[in-house]
Coordinates of C-alpha atoms in Angstrom, one line a residue:
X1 CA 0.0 0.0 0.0
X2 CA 1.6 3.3 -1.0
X3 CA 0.6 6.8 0.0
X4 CA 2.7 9.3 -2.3
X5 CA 0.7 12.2 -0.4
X6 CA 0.7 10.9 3.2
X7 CA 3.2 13.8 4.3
X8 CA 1.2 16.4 2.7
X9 CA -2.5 14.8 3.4
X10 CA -1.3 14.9 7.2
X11 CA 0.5 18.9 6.7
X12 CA -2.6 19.8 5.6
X13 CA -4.7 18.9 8.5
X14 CA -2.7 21.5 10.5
X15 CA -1.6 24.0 8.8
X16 CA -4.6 25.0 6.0
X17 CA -7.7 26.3 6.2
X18 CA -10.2 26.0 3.2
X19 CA -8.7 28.1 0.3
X20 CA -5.0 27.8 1.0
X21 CA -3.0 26.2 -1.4
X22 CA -0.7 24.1 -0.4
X23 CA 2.7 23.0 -1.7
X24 CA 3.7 19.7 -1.9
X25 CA 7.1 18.2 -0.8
X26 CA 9.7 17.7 -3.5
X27 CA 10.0 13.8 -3.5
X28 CA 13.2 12.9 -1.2
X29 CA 16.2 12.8 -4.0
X30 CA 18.0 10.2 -2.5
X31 CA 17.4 7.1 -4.2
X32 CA 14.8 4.2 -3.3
X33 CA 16.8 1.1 -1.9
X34 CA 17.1 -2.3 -4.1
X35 CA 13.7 -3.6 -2.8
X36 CA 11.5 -0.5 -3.3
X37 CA 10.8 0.2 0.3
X38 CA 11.1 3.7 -0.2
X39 CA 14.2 6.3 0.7
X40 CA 17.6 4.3 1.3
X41 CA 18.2 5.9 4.6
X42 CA 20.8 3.3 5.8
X43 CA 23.9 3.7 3.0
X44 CA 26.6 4.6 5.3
X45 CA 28.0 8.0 5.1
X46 CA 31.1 7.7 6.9
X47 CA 34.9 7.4 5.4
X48 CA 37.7 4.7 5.9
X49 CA 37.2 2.4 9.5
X50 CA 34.0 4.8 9.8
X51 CA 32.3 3.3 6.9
X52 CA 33.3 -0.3 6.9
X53 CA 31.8 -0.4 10.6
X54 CA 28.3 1.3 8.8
X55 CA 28.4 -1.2 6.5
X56 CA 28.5 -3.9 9.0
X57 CA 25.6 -2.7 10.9
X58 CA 23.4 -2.3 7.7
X59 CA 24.4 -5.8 7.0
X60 CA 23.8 -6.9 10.4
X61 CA 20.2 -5.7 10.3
X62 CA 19.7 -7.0 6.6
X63 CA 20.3 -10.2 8.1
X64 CA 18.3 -9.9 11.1
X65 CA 15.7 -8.7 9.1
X66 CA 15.6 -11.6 6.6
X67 CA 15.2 -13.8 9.6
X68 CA 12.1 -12.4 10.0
X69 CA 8.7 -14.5 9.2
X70 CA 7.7 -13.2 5.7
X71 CA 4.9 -10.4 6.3
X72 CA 2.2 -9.2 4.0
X73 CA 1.9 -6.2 2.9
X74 CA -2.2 -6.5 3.4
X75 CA -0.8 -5.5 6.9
X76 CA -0.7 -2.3 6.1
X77 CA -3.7 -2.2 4.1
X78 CA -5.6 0.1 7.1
X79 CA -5.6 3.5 8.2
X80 CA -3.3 2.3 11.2
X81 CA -1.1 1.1 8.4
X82 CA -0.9 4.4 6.4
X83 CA 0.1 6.2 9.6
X84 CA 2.4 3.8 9.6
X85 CA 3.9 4.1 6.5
X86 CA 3.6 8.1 6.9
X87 CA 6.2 7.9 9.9
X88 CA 8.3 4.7 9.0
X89 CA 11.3 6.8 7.1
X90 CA 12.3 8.4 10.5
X91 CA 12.6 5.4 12.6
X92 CA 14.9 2.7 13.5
X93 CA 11.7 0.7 14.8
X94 CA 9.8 -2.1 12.8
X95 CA 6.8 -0.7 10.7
X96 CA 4.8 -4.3 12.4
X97 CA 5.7 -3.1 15.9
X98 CA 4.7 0.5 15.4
X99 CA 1.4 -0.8 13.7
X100 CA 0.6 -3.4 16.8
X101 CA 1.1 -0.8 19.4
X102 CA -1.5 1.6 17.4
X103 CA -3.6 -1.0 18.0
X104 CA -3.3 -2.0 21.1
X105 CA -3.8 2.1 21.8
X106 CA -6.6 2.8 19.3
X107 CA -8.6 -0.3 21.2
X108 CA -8.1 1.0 24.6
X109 CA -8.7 4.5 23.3
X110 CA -11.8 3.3 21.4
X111 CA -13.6 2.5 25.2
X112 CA -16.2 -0.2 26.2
X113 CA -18.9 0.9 23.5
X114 CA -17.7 -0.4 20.2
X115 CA -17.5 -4.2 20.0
X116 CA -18.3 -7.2 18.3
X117 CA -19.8 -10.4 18.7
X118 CA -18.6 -14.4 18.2
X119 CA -21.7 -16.5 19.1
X120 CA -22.5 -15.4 22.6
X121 CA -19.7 -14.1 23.3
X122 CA -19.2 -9.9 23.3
X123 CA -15.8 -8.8 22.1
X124 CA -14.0 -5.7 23.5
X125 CA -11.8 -4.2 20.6
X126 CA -8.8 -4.9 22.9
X127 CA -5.5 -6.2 21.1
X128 CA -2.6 -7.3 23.2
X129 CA 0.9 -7.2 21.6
X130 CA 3.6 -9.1 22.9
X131 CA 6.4 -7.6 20.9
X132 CA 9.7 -10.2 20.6
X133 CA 12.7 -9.1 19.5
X134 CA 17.0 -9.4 20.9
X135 CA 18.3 -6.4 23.3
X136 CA 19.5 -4.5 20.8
X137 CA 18.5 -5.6 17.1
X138 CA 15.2 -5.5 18.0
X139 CA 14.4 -1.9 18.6
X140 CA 11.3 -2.9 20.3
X141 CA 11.5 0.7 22.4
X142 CA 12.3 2.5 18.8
X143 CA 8.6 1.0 17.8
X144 CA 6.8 2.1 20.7
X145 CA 8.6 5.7 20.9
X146 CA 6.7 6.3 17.3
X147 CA 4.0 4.9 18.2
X148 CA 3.4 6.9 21.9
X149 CA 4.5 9.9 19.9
X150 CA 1.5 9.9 17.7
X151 CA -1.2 8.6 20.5
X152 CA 0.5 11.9 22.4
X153 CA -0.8 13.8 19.7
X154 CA -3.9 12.4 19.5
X155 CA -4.8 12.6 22.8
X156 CA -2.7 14.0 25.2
X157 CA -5.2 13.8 28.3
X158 CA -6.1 10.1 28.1
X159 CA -1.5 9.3 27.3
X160 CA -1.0 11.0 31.0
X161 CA -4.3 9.6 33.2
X162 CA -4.9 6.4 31.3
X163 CA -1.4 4.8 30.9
X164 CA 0.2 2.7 33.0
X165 CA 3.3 0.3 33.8
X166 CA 4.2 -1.9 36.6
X167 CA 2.0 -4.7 36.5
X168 CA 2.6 -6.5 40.2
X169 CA -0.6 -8.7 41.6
X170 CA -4.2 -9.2 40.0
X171 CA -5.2 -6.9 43.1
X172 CA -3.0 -4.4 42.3
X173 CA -4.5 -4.3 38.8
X174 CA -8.0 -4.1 40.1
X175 CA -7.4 -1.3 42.3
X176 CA -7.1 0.7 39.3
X177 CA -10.9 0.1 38.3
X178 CA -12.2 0.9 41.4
X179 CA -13.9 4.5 42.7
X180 CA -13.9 5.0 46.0
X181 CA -17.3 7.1 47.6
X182 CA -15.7 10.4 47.5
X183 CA -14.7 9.9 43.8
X184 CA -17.6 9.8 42.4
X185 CA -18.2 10.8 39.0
X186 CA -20.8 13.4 40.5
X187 CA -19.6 16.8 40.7
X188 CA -16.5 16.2 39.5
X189 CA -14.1 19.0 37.9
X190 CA -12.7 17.9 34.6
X191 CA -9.7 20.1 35.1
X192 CA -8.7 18.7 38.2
X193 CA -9.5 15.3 37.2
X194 CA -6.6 14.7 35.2
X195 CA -4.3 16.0 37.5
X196 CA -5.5 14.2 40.8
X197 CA -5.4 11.2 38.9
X198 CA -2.2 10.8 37.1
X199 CA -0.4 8.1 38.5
X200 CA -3.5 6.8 40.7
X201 CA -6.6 5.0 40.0
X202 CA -8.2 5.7 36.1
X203 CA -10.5 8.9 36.0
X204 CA -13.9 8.3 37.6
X205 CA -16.1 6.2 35.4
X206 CA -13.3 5.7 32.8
X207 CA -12.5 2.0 32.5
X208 CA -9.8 2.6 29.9
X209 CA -6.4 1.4 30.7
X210 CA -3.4 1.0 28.5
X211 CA -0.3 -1.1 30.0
X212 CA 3.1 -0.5 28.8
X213 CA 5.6 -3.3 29.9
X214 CA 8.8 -2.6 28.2
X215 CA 10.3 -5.5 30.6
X216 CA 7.7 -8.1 30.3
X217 CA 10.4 -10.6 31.5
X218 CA 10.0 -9.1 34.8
X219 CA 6.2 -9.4 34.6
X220 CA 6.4 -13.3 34.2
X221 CA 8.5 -13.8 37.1
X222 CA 6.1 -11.8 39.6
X223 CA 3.4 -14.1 38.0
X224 CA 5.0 -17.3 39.3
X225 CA 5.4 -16.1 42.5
X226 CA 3.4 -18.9 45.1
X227 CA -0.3 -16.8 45.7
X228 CA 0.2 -14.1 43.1
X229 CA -3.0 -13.5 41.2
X230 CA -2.3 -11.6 38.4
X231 CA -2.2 -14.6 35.7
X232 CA -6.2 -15.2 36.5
X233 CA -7.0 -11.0 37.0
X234 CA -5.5 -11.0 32.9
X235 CA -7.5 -13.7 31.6
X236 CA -10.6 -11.9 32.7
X237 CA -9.2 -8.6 31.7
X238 CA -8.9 -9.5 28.0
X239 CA -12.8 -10.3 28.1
X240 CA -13.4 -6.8 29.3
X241 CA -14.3 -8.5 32.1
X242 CA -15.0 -8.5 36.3
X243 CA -11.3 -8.2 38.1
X244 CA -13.0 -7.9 41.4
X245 CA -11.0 -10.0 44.0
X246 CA -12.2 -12.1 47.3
X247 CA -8.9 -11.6 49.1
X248 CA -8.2 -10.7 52.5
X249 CA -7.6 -7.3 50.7
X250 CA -10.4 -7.4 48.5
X251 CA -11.2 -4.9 45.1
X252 CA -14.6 -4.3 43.5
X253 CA -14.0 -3.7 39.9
X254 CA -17.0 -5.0 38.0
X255 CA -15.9 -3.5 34.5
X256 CA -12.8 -3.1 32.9
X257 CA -11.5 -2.4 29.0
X258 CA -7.4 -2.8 29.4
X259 CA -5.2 -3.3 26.9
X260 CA -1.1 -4.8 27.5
X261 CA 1.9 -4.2 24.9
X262 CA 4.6 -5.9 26.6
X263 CA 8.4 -6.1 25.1
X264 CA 10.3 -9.1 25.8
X265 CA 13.5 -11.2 24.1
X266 CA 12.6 -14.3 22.5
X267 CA 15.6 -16.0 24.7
X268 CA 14.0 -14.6 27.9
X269 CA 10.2 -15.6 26.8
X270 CA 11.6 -19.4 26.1
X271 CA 13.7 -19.3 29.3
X272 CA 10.7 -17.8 31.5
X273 CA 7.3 -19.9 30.0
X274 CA 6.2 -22.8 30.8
X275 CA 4.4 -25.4 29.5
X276 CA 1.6 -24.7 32.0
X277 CA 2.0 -21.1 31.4
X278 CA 0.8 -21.9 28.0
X279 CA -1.7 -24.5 29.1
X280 CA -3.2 -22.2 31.1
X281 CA -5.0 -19.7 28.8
X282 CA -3.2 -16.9 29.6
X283 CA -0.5 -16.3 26.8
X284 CA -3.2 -16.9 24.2
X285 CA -4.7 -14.1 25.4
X286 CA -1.4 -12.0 23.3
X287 CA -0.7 -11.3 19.9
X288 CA 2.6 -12.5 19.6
X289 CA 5.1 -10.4 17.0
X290 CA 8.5 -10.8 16.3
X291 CA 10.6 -7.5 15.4
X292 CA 14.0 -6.6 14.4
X293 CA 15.6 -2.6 13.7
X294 CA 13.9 -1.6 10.1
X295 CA 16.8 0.5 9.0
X296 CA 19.8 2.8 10.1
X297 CA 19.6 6.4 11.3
X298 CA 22.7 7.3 13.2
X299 CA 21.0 11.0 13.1
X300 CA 17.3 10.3 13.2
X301 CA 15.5 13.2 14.7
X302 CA 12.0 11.4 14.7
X303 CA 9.2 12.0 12.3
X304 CA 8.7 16.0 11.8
X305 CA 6.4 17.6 14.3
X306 CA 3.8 19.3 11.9
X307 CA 3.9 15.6 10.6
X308 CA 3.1 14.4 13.8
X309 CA 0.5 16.9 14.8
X310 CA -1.4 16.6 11.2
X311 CA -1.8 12.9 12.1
X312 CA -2.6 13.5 15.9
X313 CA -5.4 16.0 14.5
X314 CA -6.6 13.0 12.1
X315 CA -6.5 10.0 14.6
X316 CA -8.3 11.9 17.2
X317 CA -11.4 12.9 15.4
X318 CA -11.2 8.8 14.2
X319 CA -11.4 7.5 17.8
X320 CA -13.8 9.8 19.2
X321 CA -16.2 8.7 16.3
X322 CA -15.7 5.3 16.6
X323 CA -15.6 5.4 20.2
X324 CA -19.2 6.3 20.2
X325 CA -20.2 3.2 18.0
X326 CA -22.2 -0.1 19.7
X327 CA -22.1 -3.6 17.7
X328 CA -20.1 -3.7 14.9
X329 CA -21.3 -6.5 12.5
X330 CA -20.7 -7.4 8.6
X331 CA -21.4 -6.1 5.3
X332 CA -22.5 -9.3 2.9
X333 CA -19.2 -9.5 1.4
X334 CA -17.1 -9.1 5.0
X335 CA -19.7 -12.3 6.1
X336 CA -18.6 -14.3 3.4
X337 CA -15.4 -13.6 3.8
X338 CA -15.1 -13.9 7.9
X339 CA -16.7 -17.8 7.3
X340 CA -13.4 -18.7 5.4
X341 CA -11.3 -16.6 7.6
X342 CA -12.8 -18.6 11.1
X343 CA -12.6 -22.0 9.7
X344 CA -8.6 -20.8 8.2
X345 CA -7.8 -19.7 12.0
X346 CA -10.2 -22.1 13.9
X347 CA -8.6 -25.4 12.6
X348 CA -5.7 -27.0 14.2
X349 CA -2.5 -25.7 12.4
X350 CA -0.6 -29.6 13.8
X351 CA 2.1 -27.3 15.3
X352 CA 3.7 -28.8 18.4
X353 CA 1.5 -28.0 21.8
X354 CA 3.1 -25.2 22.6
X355 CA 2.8 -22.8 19.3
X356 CA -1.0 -24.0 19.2
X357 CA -1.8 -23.5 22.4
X358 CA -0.2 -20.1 21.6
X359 CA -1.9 -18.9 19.0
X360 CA -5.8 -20.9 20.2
X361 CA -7.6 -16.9 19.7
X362 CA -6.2 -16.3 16.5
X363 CA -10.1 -16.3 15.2
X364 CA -11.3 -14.0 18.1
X365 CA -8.0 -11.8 17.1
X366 CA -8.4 -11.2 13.7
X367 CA -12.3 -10.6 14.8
X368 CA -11.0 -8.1 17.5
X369 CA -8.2 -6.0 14.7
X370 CA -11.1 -6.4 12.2
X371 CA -13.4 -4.3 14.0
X372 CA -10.5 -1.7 15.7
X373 CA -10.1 -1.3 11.4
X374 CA -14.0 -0.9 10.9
X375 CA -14.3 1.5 13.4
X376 CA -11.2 4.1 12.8
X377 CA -13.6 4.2 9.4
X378 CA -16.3 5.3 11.2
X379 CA -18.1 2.1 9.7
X380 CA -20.4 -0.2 12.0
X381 CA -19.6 -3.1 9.6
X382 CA -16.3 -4.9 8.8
X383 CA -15.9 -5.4 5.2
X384 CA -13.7 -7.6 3.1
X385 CA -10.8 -4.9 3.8
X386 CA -11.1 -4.9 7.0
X387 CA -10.5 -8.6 7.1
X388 CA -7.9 -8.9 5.0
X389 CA -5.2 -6.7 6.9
X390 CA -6.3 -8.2 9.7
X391 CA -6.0 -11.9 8.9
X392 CA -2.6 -10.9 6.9
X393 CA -1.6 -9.6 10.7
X394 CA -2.7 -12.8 12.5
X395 CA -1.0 -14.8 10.2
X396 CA 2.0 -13.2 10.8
X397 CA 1.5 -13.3 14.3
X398 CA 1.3 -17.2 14.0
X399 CA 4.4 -17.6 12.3
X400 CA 5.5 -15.1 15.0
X401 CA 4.5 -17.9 17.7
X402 CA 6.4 -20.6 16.1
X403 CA 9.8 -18.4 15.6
X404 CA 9.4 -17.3 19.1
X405 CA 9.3 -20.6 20.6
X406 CA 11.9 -22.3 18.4
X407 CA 15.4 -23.3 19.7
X408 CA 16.5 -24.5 16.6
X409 CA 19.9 -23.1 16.3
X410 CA 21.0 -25.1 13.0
X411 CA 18.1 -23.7 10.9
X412 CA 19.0 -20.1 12.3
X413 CA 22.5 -20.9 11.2
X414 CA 21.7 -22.2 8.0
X415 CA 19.0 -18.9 7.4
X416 CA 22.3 -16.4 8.5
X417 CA 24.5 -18.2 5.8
X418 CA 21.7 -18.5 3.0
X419 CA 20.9 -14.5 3.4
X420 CA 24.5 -13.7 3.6
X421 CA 24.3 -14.4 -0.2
X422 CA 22.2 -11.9 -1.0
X423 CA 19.7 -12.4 -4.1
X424 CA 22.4 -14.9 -5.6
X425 CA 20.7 -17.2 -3.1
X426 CA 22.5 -20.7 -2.6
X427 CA 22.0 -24.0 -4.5
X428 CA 21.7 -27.2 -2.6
X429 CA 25.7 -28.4 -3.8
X430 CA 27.0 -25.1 -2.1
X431 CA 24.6 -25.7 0.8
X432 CA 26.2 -29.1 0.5
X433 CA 29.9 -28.4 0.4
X434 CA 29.7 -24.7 2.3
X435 CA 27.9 -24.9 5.0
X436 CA 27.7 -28.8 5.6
X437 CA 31.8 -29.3 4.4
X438 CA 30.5 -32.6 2.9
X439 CA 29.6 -34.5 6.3
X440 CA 26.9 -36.3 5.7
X441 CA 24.5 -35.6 9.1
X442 CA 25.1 -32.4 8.3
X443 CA 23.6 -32.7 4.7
X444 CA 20.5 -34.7 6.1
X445 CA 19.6 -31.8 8.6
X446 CA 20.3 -29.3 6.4
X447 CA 17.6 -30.8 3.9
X448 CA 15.1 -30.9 7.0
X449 CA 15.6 -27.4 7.6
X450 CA 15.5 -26.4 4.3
X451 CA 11.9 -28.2 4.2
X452 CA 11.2 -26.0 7.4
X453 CA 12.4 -22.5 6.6
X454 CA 10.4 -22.8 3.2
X455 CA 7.2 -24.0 4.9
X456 CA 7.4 -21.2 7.0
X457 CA 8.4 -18.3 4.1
X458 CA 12.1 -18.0 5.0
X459 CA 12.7 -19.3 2.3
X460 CA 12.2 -19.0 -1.5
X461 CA 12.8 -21.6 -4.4
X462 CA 14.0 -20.0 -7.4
X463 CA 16.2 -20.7 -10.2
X464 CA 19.3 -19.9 -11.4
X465 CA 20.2 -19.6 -15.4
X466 CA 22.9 -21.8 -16.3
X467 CA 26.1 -20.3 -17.7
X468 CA 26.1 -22.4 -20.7
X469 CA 23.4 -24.5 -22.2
X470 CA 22.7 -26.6 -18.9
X471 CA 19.7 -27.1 -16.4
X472 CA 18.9 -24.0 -14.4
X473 CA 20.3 -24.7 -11.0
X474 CA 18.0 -24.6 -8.4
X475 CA 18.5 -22.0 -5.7
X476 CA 17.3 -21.1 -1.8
X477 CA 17.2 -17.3 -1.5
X478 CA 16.4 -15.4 1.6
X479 CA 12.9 -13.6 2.1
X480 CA 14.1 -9.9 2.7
X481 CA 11.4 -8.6 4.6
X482 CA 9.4 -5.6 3.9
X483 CA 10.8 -2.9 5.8
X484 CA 7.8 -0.3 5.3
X485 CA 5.2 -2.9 4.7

């Protein structure tokens, strides 16, 4: 999805008033990288030791990039996505991550009213990103700084009374929901609302929360602490649910509408989760999303701010007119579509226990981003469109799940040297006599892999002309993921 006139669509919204005219930017000069992802902001600029370090990084996050699960670009196919896309040139941070913590914002933001239905069972728009990526490569912070920057602009208030970190017990989490007498809603200055309650409970009679855990790690080891309930108080959050508690210390909080981005390394999440953990219902309750650095800006200054405030002034006329929709149902074409999409994500995948037990609510998730889509439209009916990015997402959050909880150092290894090759690719004899120096258990796992990585679009077969009048040679060729989407 490309948006030559995002920039100016979102200056416009700020700085014009009917009868201006407007200029529009002078396309950037430098030129468009090899896989038309838009301005080539990481060619290093440096001279002598200087440059050849540059160059390393840039390869470094080619590579960490192409170990990525493929993506669609139907991702970005969404407003989300275009806001996305407007900010993605000035940011180290994955275009996915960015996108996932918009939604996990825009369905917190969005409130209690707008929902939609599976069966009997009432949906909250409420998306939960658990965003996986190493210390460093990953940029996960990079993604969320974009991300908070434009829910800043869009509404200010709700970023300073309504968002949160520090998860610690399922009582502490309650607490937040509850008004005590003297807080009523009744009589209550607006003015001094905000500021009594920043860093406290929520506003009186908001039950909007938004919980940023940059060091989810941390999270999961208060969870398994003997007593602690905070594992149960989640599960019924993510319904929109009751977190009242019948402890000693006990918390009446019969409505709630919180949504969790969390931030964790996949060596910490497979070191930290159990099987149980998994088992229990309460990691399915996540979106899972692997993320690595998009691109290299050794002087990035952020998106400009008339950019920023342009699509502040956009996004918060969007969520205060979808926040005051009910039920969100289907147009003909949407119904059609969401019967193929429930039996796609309501069918056992035969992953191992883990991964499906993982990703059990990918129907209920693409149902959920579906209708955070449909309502930023100011539609009360999810159409084809609407589907479509969101079932490309949840598919990519799947193959997230199974990345994430595989230890499979050899394919890794084998991924590393294939992309190190660039478009060239390698054939099976240099897989054969490169990597596996001949040895024949090396060969045999190296076929299994190979198998593995293409099954789960690592990989591409292509072909490779011969230099003379032979056989085209086959070839394995990295996928280079998207970096805008």
């Amino acid at each position: 999805m490309t948006q030559p006139d995002a920039f100016g669509r979102h200056l416009r919204a700020v700085t014009t008033t009917p009868g201006d005219t407007v200029h529009e930017p002078s396309p950037d000069p430098v030129q468009s990288d090899p896989t038309g992802h838009g301005p080539d902001r990481s060619a290093p600029a440096g001279t002598g030791d200087d440059a050849a370090a540059e160059a390393f990084t840039v390869a470094e996050i080619g590579r960490a990039r192409a170990a990525l699960p493929a993506i669609d670009p139907a991702v970005f196919d969404c407003y989300l996505g275009g806001l996305v896309e407007s900010v993605a040139d000035y940011t180290e941070g994955d275009p996915v991550n960015v996108l996932a913590s918009l939604l996990c914002f825009a369905g917190v933001h969005l409130g209690q009213g707008p929902h939609v239905r599976a069966g009997d069972d009432l949906h909250p728009l409420l998306v939960w990103p658990l965003v996986i990526g190493r210390t460093n490569s990953g940029r996960k912070g990079a993604g969320w700084s974009s991300a908070r920057r434009l829910a800043v602009a869009a509404a200010p208030d709700f970023m300073v009374t309504n968002q949160r970190s520090g998860l610690t017990s399922g009582e502490g989490l309650a607490n937040l929901f509850t008004d005590t007498p003297e807080e009523s809603t009744e009589n209550d200055d607006p003015a001094a609302r905000g500021k009594r309650r920043a860093g406290g409970r929520l506003p009186p009679g908001d039950r909007r929360l938004l919980v940023v855990e940059p060091e989810w790690a941390g999270v999961m080891e208060r969870m398994r602490r003997e007593g602690n309930s905070l594992s149960a108080t989640l599960r019924a959050g993510w319904e929109g649910g009751d977190l009242s508690t019948l402890a000693v210390t006990a918390r009446v909080a019969p409505e709630s509408h919180v949504g969790i981005l969390g931030h964790i390394t996949p060596e910490e999440f497979r070191a930290k989760v159990s099987a149980s953990d998994l088992a229990g219902g309460t990691y399915n309750r996540f979106l899972p999303v692997m993320v690595s650095r998009a691109r290299f800006l050794p002087g990035g200054q952020g998106a400009p701010d008339m950019l920023v405030k342009g699509i502040g002034a956009e996004l918060a006329e969007r969520l205060d007119q979808g926040g005051q929709l009910g039920a969100i149902g289907f147009t003909a074409a949407g119904n059609e579509l969401w019967r193929r999409l429930y039996v796609e994500f309501g069918t056992d995948t035969g992953d191992v226990p883990a991964v499906e037990q993982f990703i059990s609510r990918a129907a209920p998730y693409c149902l959920r981003i579906a209708a955070i889509h449909t309502a930023l439209d100011g539609a009360t009916a999810i159409d084809t469109r609407h589907l479509l990015s969101a079932a490309a997402l949840v598919r990519y959050s799947i193959a997230s799940a199974r990345t994430a909880l595989s230890n499979d150092q050899a394919a890794a290894k084998l991924l590393r040297w294939i992309a190190d090759a660039g478009a060239a690719g390698r054939s099976r004899d240099e897989i054969r006599e490169g990597f596996c120096h001949k040895h024949k258990r090396a060969n045999d796992d190296a076929r299994r892999n190979l198998v593995t990585l293409v099954e789960a679009g690592r990989l591409v077969v292509g072909k490779r002309p011969a230099a003379g009048k032979g056989r085209p040679t086959e070839v394995y060729t990295a996928v280079q993921v998207p970096r805008d989407g």
